[in-house]
Short mmCIF file of C-alpha atoms and ligand atoms in Angstrom, two decimals:
data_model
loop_
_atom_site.label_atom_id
_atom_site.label_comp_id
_atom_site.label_asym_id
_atom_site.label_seq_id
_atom_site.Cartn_x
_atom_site.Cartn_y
_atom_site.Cartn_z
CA UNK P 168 -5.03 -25.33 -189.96
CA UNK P 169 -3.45 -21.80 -189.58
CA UNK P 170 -0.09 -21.63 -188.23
CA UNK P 171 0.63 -19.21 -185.39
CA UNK P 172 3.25 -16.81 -185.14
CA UNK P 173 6.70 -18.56 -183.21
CA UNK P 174 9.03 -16.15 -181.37
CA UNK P 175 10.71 -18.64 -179.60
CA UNK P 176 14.31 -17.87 -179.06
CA UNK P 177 15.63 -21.39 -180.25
CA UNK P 178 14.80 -23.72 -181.49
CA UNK P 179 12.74 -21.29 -183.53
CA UNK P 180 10.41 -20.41 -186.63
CA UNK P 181 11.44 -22.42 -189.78
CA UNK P 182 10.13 -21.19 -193.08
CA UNK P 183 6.68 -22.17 -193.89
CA UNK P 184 7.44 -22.87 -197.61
CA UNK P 185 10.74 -25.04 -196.34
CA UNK P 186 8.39 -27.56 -194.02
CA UNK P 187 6.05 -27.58 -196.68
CA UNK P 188 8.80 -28.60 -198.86
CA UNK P 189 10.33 -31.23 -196.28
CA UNK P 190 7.28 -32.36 -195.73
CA UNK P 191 7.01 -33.59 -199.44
CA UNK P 192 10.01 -34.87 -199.34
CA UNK P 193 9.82 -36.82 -196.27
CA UNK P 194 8.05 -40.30 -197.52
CA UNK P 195 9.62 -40.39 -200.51
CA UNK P 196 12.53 -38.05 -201.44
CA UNK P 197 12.56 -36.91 -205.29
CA UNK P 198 10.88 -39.67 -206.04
CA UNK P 199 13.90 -42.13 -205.24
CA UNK P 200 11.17 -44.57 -202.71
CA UNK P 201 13.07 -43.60 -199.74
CA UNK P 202 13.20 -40.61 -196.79
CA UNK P 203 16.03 -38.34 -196.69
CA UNK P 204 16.24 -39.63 -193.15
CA UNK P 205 17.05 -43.02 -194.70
CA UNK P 206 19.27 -42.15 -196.87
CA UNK P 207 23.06 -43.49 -196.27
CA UNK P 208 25.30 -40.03 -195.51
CA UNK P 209 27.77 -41.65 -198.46
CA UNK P 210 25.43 -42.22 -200.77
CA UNK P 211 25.54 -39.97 -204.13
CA UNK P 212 22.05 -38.47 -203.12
CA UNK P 213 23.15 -37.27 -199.61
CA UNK P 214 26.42 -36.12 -200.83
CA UNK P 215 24.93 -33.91 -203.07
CA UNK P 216 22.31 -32.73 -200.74
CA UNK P 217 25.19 -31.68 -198.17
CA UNK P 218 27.75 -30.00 -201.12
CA UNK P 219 24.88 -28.15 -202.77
CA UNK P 220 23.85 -26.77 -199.12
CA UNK P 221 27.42 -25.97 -198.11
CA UNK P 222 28.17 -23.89 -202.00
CA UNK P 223 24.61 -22.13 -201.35
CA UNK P 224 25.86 -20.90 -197.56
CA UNK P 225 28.78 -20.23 -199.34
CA UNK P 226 27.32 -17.77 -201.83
CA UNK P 227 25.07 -16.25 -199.14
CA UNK P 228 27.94 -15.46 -197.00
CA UNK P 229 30.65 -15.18 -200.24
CA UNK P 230 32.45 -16.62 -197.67
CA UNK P 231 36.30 -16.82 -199.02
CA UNK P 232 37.76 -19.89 -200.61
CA UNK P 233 40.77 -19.90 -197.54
CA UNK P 234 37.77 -20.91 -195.16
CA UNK P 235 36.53 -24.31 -194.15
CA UNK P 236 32.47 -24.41 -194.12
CA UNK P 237 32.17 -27.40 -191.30
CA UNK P 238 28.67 -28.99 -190.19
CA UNK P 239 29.43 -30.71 -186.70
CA UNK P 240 27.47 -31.54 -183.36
CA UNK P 241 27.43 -30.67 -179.66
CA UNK P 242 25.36 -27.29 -180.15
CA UNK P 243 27.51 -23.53 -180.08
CA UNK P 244 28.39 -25.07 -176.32
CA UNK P 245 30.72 -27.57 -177.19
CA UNK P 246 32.15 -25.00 -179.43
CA UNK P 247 33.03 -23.19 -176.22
CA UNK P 248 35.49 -26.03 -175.57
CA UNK P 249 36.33 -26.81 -179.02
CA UNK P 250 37.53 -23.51 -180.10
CA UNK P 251 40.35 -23.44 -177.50
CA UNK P 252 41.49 -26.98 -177.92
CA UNK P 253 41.95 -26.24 -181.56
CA UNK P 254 42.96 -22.65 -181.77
CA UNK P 255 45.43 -21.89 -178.89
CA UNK P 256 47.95 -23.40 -181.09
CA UNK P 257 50.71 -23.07 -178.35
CA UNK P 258 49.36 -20.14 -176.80
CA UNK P 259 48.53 -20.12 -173.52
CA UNK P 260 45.88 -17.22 -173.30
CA UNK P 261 43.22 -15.88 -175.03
CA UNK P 262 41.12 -12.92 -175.19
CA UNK P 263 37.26 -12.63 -174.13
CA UNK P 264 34.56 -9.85 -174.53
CA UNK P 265 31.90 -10.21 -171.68
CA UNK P 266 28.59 -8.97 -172.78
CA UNK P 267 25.96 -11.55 -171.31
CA UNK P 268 25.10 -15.25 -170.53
CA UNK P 269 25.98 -16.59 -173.90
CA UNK P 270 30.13 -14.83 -173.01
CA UNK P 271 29.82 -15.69 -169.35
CA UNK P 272 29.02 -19.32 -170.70
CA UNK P 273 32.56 -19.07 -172.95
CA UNK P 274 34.20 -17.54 -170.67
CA UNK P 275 34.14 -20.61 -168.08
CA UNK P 276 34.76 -22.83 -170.66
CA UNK P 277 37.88 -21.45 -171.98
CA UNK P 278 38.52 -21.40 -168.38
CA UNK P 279 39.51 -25.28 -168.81
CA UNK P 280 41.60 -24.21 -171.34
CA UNK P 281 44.38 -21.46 -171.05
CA UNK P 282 44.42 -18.24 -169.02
CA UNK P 283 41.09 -16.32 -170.37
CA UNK P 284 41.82 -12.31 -170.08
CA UNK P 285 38.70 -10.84 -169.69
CA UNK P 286 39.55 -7.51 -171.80
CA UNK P 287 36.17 -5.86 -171.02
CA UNK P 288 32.35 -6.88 -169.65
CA UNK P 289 29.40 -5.51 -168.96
CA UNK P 290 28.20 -6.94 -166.41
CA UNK P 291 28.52 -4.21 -163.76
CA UNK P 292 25.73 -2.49 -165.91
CA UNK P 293 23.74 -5.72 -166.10
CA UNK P 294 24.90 -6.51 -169.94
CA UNK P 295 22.97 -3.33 -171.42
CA UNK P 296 25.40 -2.81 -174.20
CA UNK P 297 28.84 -3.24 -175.53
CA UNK P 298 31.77 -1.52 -173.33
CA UNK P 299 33.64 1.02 -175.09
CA UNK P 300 36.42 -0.77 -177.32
CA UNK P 301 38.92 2.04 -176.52
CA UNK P 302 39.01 0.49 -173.05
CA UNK P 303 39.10 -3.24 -173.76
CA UNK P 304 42.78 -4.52 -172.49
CA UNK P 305 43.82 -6.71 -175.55
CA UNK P 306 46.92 -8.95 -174.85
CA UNK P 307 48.73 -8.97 -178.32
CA UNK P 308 49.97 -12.44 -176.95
CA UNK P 309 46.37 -13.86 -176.91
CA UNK P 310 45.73 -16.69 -179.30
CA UNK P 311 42.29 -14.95 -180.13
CA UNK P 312 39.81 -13.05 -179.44
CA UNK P 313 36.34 -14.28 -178.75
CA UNK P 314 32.98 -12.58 -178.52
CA UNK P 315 29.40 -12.97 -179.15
CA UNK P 316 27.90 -11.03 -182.07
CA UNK P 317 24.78 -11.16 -180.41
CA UNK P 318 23.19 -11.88 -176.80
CA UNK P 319 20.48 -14.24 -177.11
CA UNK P 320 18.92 -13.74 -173.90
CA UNK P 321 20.22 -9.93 -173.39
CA UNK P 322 19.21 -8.19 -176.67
CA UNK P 323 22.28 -6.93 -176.71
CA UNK P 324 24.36 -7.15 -180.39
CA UNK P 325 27.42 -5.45 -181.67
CA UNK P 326 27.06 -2.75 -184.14
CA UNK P 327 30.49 -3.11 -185.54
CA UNK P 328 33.08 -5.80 -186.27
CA UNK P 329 36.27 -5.39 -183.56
CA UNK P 330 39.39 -4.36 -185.21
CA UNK P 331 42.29 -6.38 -183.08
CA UNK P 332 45.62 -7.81 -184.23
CA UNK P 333 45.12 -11.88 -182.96
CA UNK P 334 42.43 -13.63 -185.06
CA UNK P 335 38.85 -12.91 -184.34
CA UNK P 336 36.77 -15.54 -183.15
CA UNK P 337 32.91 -14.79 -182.96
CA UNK P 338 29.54 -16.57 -181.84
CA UNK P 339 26.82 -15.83 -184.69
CA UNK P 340 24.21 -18.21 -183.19
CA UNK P 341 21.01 -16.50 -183.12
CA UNK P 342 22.44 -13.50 -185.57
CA UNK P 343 24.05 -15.35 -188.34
CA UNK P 344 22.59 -14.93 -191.83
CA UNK P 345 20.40 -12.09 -190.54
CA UNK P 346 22.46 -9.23 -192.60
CA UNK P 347 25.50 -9.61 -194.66
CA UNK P 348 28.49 -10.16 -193.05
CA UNK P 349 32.71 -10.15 -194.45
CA UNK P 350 34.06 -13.46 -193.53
CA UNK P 351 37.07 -12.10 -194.06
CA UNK P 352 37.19 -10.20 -191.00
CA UNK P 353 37.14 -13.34 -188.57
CA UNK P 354 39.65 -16.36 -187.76
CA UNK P 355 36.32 -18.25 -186.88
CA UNK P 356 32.60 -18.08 -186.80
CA UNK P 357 30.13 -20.51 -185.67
CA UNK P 358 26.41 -20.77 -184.92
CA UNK P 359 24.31 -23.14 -183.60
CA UNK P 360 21.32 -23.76 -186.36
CA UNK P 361 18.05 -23.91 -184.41
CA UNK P 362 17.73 -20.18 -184.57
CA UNK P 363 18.65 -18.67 -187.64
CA UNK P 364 19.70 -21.82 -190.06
CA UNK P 365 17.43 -24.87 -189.27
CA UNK P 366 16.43 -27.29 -186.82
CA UNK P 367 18.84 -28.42 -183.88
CA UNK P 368 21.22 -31.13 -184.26
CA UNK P 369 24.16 -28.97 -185.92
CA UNK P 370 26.52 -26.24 -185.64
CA UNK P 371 28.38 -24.26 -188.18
CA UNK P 372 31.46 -23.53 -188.17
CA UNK P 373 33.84 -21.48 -190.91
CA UNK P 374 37.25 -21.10 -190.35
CA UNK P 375 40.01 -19.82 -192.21
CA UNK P 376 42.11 -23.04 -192.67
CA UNK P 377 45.78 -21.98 -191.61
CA UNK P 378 44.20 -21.59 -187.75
CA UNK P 379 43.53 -25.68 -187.91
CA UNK P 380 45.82 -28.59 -187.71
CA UNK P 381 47.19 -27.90 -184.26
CA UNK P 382 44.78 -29.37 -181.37
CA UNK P 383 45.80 -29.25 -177.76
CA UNK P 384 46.90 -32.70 -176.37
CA UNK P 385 44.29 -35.21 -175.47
CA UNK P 386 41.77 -33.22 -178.06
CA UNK P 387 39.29 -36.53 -178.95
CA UNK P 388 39.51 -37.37 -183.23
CA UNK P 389 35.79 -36.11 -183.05
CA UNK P 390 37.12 -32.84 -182.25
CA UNK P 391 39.71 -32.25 -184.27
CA UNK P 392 38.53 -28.88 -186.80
CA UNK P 393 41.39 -30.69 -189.30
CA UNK P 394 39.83 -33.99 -188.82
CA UNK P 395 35.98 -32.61 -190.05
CA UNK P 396 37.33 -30.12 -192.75
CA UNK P 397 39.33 -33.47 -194.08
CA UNK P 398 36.40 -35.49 -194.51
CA UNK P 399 33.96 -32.95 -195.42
CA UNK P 400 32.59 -33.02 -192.19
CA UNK P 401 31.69 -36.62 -192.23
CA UNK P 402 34.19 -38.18 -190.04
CA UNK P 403 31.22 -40.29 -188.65
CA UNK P 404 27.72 -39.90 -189.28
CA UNK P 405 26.67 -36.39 -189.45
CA UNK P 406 23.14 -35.03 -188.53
CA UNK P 407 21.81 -35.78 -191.79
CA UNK P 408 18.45 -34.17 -191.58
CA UNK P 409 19.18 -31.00 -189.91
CA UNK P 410 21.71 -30.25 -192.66
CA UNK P 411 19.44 -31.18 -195.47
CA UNK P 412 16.94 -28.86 -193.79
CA UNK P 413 19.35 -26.38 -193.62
CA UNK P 414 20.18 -26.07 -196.94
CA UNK P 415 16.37 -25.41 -197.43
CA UNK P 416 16.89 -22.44 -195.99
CA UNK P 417 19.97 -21.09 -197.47
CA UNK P 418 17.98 -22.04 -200.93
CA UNK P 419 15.21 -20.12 -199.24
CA UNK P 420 17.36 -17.20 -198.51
CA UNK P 421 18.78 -17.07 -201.93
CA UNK P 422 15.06 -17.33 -203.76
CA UNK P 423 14.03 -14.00 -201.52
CA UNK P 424 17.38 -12.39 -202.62
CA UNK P 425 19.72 -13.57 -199.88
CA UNK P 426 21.50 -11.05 -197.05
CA UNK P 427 20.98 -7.79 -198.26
CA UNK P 428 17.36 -8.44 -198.80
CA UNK P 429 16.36 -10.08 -195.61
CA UNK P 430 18.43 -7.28 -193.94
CA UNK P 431 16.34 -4.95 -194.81
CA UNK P 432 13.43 -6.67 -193.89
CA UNK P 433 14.98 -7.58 -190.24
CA UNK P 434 15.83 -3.74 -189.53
CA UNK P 435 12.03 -2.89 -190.29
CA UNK P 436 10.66 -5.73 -188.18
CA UNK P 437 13.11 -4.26 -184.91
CA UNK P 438 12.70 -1.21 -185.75
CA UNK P 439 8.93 -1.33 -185.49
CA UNK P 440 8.51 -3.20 -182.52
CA UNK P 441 11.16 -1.13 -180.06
CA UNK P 442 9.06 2.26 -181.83
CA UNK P 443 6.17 0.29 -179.86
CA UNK P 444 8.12 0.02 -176.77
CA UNK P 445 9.60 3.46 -176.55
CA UNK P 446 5.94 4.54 -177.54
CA UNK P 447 4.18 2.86 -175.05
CA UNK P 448 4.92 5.17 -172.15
CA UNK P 449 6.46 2.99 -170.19
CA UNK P 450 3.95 0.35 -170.13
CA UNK P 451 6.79 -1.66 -171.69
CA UNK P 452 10.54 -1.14 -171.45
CA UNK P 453 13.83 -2.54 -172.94
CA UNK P 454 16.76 -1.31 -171.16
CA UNK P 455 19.51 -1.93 -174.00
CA UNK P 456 21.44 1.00 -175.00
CA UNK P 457 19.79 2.13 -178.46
CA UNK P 458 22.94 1.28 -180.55
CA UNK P 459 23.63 -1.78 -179.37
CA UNK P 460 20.03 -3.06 -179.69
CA UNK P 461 19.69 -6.74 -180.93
CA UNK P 462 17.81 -6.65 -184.05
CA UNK P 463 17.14 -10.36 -183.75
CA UNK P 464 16.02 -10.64 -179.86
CA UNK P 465 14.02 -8.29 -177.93
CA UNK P 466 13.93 -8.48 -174.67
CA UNK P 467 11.18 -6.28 -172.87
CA UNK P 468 9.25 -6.25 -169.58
CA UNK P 469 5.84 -4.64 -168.32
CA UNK P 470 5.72 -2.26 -166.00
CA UNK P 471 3.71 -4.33 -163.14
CA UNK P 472 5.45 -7.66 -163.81
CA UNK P 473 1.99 -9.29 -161.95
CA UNK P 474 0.49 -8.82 -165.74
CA UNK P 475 3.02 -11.21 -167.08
CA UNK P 476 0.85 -14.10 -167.17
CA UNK P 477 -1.70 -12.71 -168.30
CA UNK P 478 0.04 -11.12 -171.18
CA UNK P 479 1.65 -14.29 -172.18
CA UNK P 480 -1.54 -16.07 -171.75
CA UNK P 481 -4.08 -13.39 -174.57
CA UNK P 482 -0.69 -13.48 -176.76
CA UNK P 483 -0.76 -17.60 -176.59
CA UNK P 484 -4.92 -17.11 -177.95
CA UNK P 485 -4.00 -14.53 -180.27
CA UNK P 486 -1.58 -17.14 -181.91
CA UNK P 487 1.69 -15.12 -180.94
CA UNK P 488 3.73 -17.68 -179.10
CA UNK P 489 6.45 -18.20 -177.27
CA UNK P 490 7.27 -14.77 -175.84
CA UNK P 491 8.50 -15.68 -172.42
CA UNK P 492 11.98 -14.31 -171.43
CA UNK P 493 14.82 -16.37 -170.76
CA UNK P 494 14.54 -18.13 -167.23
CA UNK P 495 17.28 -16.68 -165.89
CA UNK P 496 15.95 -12.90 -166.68
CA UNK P 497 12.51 -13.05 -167.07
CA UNK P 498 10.15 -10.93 -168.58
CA UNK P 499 9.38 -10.95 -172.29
CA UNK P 500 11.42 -11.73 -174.87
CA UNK P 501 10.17 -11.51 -178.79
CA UNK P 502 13.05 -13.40 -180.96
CA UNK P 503 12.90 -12.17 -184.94
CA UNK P 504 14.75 -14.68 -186.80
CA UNK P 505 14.49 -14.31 -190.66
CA UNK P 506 11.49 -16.72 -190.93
CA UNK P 507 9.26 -14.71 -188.54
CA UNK P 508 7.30 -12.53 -191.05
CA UNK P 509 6.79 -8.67 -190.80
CA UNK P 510 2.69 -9.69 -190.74
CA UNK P 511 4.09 -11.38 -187.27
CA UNK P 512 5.62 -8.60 -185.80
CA UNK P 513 3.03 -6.11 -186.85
CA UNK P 514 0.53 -8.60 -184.97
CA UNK P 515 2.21 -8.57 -181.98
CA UNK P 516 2.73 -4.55 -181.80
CA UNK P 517 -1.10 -4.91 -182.17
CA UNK P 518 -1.75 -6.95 -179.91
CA UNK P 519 0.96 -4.77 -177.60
CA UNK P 520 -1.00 -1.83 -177.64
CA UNK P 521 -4.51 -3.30 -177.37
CA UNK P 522 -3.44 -5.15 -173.79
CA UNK P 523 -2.26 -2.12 -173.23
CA UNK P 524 -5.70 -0.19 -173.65
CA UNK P 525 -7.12 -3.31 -171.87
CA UNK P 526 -4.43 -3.12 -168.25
CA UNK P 527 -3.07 0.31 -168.41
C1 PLP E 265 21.58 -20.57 -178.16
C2 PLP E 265 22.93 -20.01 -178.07
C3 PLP E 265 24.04 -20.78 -177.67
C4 PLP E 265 23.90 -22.22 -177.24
O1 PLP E 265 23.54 -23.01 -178.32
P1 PLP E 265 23.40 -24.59 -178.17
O2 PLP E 265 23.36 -25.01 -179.62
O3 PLP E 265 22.15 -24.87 -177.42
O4 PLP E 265 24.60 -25.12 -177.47
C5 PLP E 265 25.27 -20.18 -177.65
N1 PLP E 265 25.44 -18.90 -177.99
C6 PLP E 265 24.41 -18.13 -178.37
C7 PLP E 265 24.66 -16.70 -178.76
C8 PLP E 265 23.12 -18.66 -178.42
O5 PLP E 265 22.10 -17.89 -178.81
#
């Protein structure tokens, strides 16, 4: 059976060669007579499944030793809430960056929270890019600021790290591990896995440790940042499977020569398929300001939107799947995590420009 091509937005492609490898690993794991699924999270084999994974993410990221690496639950959304319950810290306001659902959806939640300054959106321009940081209104009283490295649904993605005074707290969901990145710069990152790590069920979450230890009143055990780092992240049962299959993929990552390498490989994949775009004549657009162009999610639409079905339909025979845009946007969106291969994208740009020659 051939596989098709997945550019599903989340959850998304896995590595063929890490399902092939979970796959023999499944009945029997190392030859031990059980699953990893099985396996109790204290055991010595699970323990070492979850350290190795968390010292490989480690090395991919060379994130600092001042940083907790945590594996939790409740998606990127309940980080929303979590990150203010844990990192207001006495403050009573923090700092947001507007620029698309994945903000507006962090934005309400912190609403719960504290007083949420909105220092700059986009949304006047219907999220297209980043606003100009020389007009953001920071609040040097914030307890951080938060913003999302990269739009999911938008295609929209910052092009540089924000410089600001209060820590900097950032949502790497469906960017992280797609280019190096200096941990250093951040008081917090997290991303949920099923785009760019593994399968859904966890979230990571590095932060530098002197931001933890202080949760808002009421703020359940489960959590409590301090409370996970504590226990390794195994304050209860933790999503066993999804962080085994994880850290397939950081092994993965490291065995194709980790960041710098898939980097490169991620800036040809975008670059080729938006050259197809802005070559097409307008047949299909992406309205994203060139610099701030997600190099992860591309968002485009057709210039008579009653081809849409159609086009989704010859991709789904073609074996390109999943292109749909988000609900709430429509059009078509192609998402190109690290595990969809260049082959991919070069068969959808073909397949672009012969519906093209077919409708247009
Ligand atoms: C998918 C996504 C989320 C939501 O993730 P869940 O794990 O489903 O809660 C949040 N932020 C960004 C940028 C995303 O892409």
């Amino acid at each position: 059976m051939t596989r098709a091509y997945n550019f599903c937005a989340g959850p998304a492609a896995l590595p063929q060669a890490v399902l092939s490898e979970a796959q023999k690993d499944l009945l029997n794991y190392k030859g031990r007579g059980l699953s990893v699924m099985e396996m109790s999270h204290r055991s010595a084999e699970y323990v070492a499944i979850a350290e190795e994974a968390e010292a490989d993410l480690r090395e991919l990221l060379n994130v600092p030793s001042n940083y907790k690496v945590l594996f939790l639950q409740g998606g990127a959304s309940l980080q929303f809430a979590q990150i203010p319950m844990n990192l207001l810290r006495g403050h009573s306001t923090a700092d947001y960056v507007n620029t698309g659902m994945w903000s507006t959806k962090a934005i309400a939640e912190g609403k719960k929270f504290c007083d949420v300054n909105v220092v700059a959106s986009d949304e006047h321009n219907k999220f297209r890019g980043v606003p100009a940081f020389d007009t953001w209104q920071l609040n040097d009283k914030a307890a951080y600021l938060h913003y999302a490295e990269n739009e999911t649904i938008h295609g929209v993605q910052f092009n540089y790290i924000p410089d600001v005074k209060v820590p900097l707290v950032a949502d790497f969901s469906s960017s992280i591990l797609s280019q190096p990145l200096d941990v250093s710069k951040f008081g917090l990152i997290y991303a949920g896995a099923q785009k760019n790590i593994g399968p859904a069920g966890v979230v990571l979450v590095i932060v530098r440790e002197d931001l933890i230890g202080e949760v808002l009143p009421g703020t359940p055990t489960m959590l409590d940042y301090k409370v996970a780092a504590d226990n390794g992240s195994m304050y209860n049962t933790p999503p066993t499977f999804s962080w085994y299959l994880a850290g397939l993929v950081f092994k993965w990552l490291k065995h194709h020569g980790g960041l710098s390498a898939i980097a490169a490989i991620n800036q040809r994949k975008a670059a080729k398929l938006y050259a197809a775009i802005d070559g097409s004549g307008g047949f299909y657009h992406n309205p994203v300001i060139k610099t701030y162009r997600s190099i992860m999610n591309v968002p485009f639409t057709l210039l008579d939107p009653a081809l849409e079905k159609t086009f989704l339909k010859d991709a789904e025979a073609r074996g390109l799947l999943n292109l749909a845009g988000h609900r709430s946007v429509g059009g078509m969106r192609a998402s190109l995590y690290n595990a969809v291969p260049e082959e991919g994208v070069d068969a959808l740009i073909a397949f672009m420009q012969d519906f093209q020659q077919k409708m247009g």
